[in-house]
Short mmCIF file of C-alpha atoms and ligand atoms in Angstrom, two decimals:
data_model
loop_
_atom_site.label_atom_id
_atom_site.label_comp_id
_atom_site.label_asym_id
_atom_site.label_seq_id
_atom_site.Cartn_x
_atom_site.Cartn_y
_atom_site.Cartn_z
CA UNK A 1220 98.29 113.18 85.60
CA UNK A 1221 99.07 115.81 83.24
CA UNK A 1222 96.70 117.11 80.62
CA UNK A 1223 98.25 120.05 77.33
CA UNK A 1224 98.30 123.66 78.29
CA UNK A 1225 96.58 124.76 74.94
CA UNK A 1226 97.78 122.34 71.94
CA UNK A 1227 95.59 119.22 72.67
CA UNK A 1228 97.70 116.92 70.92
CA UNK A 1229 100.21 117.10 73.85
CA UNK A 1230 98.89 114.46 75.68
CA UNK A 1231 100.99 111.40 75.96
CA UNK A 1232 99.88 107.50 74.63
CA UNK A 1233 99.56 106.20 78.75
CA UNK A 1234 97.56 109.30 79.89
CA UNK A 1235 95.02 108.17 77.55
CA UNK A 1236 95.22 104.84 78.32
CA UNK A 1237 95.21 105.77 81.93
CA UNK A 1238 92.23 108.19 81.33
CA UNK A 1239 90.15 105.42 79.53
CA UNK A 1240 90.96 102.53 81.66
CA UNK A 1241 90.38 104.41 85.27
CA UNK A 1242 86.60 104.64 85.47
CA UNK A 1243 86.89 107.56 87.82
CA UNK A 1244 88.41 110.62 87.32
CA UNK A 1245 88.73 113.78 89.62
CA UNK A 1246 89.11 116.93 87.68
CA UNK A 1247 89.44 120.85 88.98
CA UNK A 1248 86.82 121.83 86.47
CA UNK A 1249 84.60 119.10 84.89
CA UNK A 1250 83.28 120.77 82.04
CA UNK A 1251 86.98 121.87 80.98
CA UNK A 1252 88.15 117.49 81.60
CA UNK A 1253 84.88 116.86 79.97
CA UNK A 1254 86.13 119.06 76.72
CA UNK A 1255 88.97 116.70 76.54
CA UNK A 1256 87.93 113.86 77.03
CA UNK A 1257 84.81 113.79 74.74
CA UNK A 1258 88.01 114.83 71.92
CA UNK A 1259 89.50 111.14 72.79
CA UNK A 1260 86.17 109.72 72.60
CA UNK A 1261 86.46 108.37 76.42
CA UNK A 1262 83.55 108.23 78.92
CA UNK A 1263 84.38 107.98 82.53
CA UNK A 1264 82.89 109.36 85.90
CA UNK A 1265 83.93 113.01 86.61
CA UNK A 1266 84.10 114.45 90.18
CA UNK A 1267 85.07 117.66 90.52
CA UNK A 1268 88.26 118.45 93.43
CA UNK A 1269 89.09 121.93 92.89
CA UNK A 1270 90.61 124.94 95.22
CA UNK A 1271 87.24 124.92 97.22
CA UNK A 1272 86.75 121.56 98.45
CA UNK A 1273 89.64 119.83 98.23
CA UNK A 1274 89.90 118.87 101.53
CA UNK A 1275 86.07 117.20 101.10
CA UNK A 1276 86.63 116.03 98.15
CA UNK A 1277 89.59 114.16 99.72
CA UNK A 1278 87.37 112.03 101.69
CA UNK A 1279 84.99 111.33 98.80
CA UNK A 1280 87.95 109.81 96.62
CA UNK A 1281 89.68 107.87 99.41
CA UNK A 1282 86.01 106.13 100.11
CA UNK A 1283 86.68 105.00 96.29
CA UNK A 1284 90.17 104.17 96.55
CA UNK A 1285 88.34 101.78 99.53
CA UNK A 1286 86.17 99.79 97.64
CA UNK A 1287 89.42 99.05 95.28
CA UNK A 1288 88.46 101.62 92.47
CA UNK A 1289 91.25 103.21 90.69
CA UNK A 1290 91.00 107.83 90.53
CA UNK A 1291 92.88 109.84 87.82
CA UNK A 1292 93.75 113.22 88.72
CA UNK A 1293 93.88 116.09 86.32
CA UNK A 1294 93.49 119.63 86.82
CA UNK A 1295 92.47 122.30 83.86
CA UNK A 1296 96.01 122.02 82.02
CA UNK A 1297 99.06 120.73 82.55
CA UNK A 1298 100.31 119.02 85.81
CA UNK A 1299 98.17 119.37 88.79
CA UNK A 1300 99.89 120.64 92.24
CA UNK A 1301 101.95 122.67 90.13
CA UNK A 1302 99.98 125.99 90.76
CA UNK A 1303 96.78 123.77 90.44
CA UNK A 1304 95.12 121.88 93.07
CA UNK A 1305 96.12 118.92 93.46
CA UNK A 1306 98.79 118.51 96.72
CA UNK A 1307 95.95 117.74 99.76
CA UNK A 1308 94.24 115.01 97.61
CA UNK A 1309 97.34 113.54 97.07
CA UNK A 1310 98.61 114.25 100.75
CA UNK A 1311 95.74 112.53 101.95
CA UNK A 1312 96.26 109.15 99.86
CA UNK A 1313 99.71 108.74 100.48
CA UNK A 1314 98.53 109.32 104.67
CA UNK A 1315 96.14 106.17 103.55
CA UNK A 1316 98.72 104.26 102.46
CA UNK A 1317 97.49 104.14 98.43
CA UNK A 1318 100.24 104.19 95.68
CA UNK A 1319 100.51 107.92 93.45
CA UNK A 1320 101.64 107.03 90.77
CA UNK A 1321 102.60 110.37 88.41
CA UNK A 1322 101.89 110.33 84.99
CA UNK A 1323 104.03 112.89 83.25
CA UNK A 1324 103.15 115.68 80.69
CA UNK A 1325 102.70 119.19 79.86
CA UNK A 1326 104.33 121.84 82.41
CA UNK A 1327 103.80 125.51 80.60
CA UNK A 1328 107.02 126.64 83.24
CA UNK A 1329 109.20 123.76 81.89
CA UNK A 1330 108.10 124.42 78.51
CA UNK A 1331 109.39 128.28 78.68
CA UNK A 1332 112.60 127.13 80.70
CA UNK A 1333 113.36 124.85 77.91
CA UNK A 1334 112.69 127.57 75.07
CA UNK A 1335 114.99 130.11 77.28
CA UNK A 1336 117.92 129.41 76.28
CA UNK A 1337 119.43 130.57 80.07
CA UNK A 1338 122.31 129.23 80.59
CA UNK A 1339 122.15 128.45 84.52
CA UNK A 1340 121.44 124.23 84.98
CA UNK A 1341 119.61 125.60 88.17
CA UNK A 1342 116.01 126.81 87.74
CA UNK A 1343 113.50 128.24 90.37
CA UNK A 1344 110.09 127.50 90.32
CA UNK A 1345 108.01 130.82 91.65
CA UNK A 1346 104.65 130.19 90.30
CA UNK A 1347 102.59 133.20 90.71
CA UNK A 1348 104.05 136.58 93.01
CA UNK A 1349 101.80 138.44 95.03
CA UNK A 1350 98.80 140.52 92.83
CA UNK A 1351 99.99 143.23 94.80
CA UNK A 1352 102.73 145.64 93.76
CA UNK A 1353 103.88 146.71 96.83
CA UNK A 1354 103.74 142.68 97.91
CA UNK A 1355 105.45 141.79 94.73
CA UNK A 1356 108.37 143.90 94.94
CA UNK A 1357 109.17 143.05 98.64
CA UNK A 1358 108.74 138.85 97.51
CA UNK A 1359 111.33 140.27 94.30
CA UNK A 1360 113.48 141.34 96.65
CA UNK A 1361 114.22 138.51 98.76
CA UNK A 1362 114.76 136.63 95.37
CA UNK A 1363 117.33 139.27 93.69
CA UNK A 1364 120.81 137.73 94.68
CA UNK A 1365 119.60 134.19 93.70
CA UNK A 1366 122.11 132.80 90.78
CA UNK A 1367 119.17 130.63 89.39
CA UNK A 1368 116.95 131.13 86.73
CA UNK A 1369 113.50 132.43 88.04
CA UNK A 1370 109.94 131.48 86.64
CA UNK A 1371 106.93 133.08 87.24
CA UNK A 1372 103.24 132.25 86.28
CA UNK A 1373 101.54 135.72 85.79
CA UNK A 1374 97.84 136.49 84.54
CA UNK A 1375 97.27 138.61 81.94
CA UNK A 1376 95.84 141.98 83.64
CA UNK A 1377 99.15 142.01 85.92
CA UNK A 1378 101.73 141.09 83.17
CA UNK A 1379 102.56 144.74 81.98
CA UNK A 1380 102.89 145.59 85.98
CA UNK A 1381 104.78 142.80 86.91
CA UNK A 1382 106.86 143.48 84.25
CA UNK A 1383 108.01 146.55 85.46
CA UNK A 1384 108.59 145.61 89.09
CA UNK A 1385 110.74 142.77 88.14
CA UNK A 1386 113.07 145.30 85.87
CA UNK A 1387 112.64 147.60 89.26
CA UNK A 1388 113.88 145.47 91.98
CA UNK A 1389 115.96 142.89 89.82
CA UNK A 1390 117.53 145.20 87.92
CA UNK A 1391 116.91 146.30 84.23
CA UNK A 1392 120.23 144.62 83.00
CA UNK A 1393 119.34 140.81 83.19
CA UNK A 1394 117.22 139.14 80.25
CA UNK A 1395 113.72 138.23 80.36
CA UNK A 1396 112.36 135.73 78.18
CA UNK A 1397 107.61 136.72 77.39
CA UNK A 1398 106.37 133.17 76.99
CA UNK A 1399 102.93 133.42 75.45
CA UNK A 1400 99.90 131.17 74.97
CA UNK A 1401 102.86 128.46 74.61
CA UNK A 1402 101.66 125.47 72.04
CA UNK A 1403 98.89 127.66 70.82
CA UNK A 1404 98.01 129.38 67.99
CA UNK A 1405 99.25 132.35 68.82
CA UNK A 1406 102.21 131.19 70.69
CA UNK A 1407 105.15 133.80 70.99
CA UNK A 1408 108.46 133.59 73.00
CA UNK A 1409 110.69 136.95 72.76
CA UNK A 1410 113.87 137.54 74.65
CA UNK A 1411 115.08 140.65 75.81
CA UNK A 1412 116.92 142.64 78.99
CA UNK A 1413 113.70 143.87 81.59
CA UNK A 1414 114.51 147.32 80.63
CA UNK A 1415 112.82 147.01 77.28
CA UNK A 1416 110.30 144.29 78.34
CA UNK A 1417 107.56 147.10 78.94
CA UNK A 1418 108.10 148.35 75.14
CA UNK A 1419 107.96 144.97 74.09
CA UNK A 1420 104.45 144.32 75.67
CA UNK A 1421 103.57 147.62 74.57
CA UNK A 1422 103.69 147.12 71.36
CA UNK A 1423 100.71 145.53 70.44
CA UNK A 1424 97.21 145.41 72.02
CA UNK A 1425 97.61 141.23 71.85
CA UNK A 1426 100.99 140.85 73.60
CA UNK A 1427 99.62 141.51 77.18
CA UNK A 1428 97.04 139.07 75.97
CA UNK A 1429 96.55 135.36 76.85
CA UNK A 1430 98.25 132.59 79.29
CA UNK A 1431 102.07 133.85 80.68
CA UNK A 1432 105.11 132.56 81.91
CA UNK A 1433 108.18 135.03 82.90
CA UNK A 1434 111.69 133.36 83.03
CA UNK A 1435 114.11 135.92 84.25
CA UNK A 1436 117.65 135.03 84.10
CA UNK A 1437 119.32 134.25 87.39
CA UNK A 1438 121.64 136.91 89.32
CA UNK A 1439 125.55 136.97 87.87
CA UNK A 1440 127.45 134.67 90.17
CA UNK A 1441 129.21 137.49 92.71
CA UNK A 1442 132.87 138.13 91.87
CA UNK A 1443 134.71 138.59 95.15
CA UNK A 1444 136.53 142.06 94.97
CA UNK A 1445 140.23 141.45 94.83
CA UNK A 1446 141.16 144.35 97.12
CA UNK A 1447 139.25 143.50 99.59
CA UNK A 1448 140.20 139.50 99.23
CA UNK A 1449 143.84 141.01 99.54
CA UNK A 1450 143.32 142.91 102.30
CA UNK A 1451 141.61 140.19 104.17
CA UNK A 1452 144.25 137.66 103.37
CA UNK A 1453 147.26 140.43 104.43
CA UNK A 1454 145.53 140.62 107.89
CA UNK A 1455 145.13 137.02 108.73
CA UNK A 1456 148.64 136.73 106.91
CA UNK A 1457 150.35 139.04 109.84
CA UNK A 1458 148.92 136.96 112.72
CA UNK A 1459 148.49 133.21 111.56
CA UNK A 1460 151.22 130.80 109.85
CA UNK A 1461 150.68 130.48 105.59
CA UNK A 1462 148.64 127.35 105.76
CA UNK A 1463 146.36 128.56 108.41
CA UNK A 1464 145.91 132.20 107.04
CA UNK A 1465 144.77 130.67 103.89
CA UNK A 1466 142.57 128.06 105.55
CA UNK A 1467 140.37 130.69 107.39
CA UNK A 1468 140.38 133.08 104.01
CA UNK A 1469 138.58 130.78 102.46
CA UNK A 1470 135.99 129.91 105.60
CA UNK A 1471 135.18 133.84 105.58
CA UNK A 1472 135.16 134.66 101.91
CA UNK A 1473 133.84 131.42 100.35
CA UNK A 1474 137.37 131.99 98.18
CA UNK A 1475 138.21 128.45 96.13
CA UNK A 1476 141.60 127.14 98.24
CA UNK A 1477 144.02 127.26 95.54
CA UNK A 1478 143.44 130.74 94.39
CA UNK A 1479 143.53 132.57 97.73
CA UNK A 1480 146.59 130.01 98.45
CA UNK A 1481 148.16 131.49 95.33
CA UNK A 1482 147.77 134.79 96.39
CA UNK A 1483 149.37 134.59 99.91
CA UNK A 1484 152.36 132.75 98.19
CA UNK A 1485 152.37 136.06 96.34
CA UNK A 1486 151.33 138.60 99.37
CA UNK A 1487 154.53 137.12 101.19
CA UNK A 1488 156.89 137.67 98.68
CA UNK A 1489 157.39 133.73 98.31
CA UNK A 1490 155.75 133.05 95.05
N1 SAM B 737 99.46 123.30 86.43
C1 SAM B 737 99.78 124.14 85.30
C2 SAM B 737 101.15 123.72 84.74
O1 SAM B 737 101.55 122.57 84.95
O2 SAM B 737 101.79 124.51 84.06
C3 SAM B 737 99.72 125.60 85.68
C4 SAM B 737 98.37 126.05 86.12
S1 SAM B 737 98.29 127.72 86.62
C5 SAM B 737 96.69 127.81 87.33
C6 SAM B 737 97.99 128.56 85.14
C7 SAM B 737 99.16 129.46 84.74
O3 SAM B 737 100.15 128.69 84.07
C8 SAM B 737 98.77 130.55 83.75
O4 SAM B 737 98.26 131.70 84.40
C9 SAM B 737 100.10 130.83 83.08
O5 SAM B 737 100.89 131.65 83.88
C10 SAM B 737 100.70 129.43 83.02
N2 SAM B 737 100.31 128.77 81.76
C11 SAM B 737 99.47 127.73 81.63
N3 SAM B 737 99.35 127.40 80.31
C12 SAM B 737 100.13 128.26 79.63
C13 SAM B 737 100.43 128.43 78.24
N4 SAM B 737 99.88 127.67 77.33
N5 SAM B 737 101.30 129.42 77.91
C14 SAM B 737 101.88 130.20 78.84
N6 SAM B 737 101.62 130.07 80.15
C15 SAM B 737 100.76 129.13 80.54
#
């Protein structure tokens, strides 16, 4: 179930409810779940399922699940298996046949995508790249022509690097939105194109500071070139009849149907 990511208020009604009523719950860190839930006032049994032992741990909550005992899972903040640990305990429950039941909540990469303002309805969730540069770049690259928004997690030592190797292999053009220490005190969101990200961080000491998340806006949808659309077109024109010319333009470019028939129409003088 989902915990905040800084402002503990963002919790929702059930989750408590949920927390309170389950008796057990398995947390990635129990002195951070512990924090929390001595704020609601609730007492439960904490065991601890983190990176580490997951896989143990596993075994230790499905004996529970046996004996007919309900297990919340949190992680730190926000939605566990998102970044957090979280996937093998559930793996292993739904293998056992138990219901997962998802309690929804805080999400610090839906948060930013929803403070963006990008305009793509397609969004892809990277999580964190490679601490590597030279790792980084290469994963960059294979994400460049995508025509989806992209969102990173990124800690706070490698923000001012990452930084530039997105405006390096992405290109410095496209927009970047900084979202900082989101529902915090010190929460700041700042658009602006890669190129003058760096300047941006650079700014103050504070800005390369704190909890990240990087939404880079997705690559510009690829505008066929019309010459070489024609030229295509013109060649299957001098071999095939109209209809079938036009049919096979659009297999090999990707060209919408009524366009590239428009343009034949017009390539054989019959328009
Ligand atoms: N499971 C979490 C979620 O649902 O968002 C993510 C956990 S991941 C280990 C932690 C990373 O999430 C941070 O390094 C940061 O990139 C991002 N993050 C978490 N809380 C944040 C916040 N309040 N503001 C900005 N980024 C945050």
């Amino acid at each position: 179930m989902a915990t905040p990511i800084g402002n503990l208020s963002d919790i929702s009604a059930r989750a408590i409810e949920i927390l309170s009523s389950a008796g057990n719950i398995a947390a990635e860190d129990t002195r951070v779940t512990r924090r929390l839930l001595d704020h609601y006032g609730i007492t439960a049994r904490l065991m601890a399922v983190h990176e580490h032992n997951e896989q143990r741990a596993a075994g230790d909550v499905l004996a529970l699940l046996a004996t007919g005992a309900n297990v919340a899972l949190v992680s730190d903040a926000g939605t566990p298996g998102i970044s957090d640990p979280g996937a093998r305990l559930v793996a292993a429950a739904h293998a056992a046949g138990y219901c997962v039941c998802p309690v929804p909540g805080a999400n610090a990469a839906a948060a930013a995508v929803s403070a963006s303002g990008f305009l793509s309805p397609h969004f892809l969730f990277y999580g964190f790249l490679p601490a590597r540069s030279s790792a980084r770049r290469t994963a960059l690259k294979a994400l460049d022509a995508l025509p989806y928004t992209l969102v990173f997690y990124e800690a706070p030592h490698r923000v001012a690097e990452c930084v530039d190797d997105l405006a390096a292999t992405l290109g410095a053009a496209r927009r970047i939105m900084i979202a900082r220490e989101l529902t915090k005190l010190f929460e700041e969101t700042h658009v602006c194109t890669m190129g003058d990200a760096a300047a941006w961080l650079a700014a103050s000491e504070h800005r390369t500071k704190g909890e990240f998340v990087l939404v880079v806006e997705g690559a510009a949808a690829s505008v066929p070139d019309a010459a070489a659309l024609d030229q295509t077109l013109q060649a299957l024109l001098e071999e095939l009849p109209l209809k079938q010319a036009v049919a096979l333009a659009v297999k090999i470019t990707g060209g919408n149907r009524n366009d590239l028939y428009q343009r034949a129409l017009v390539l054989k003088g019959d328009a």
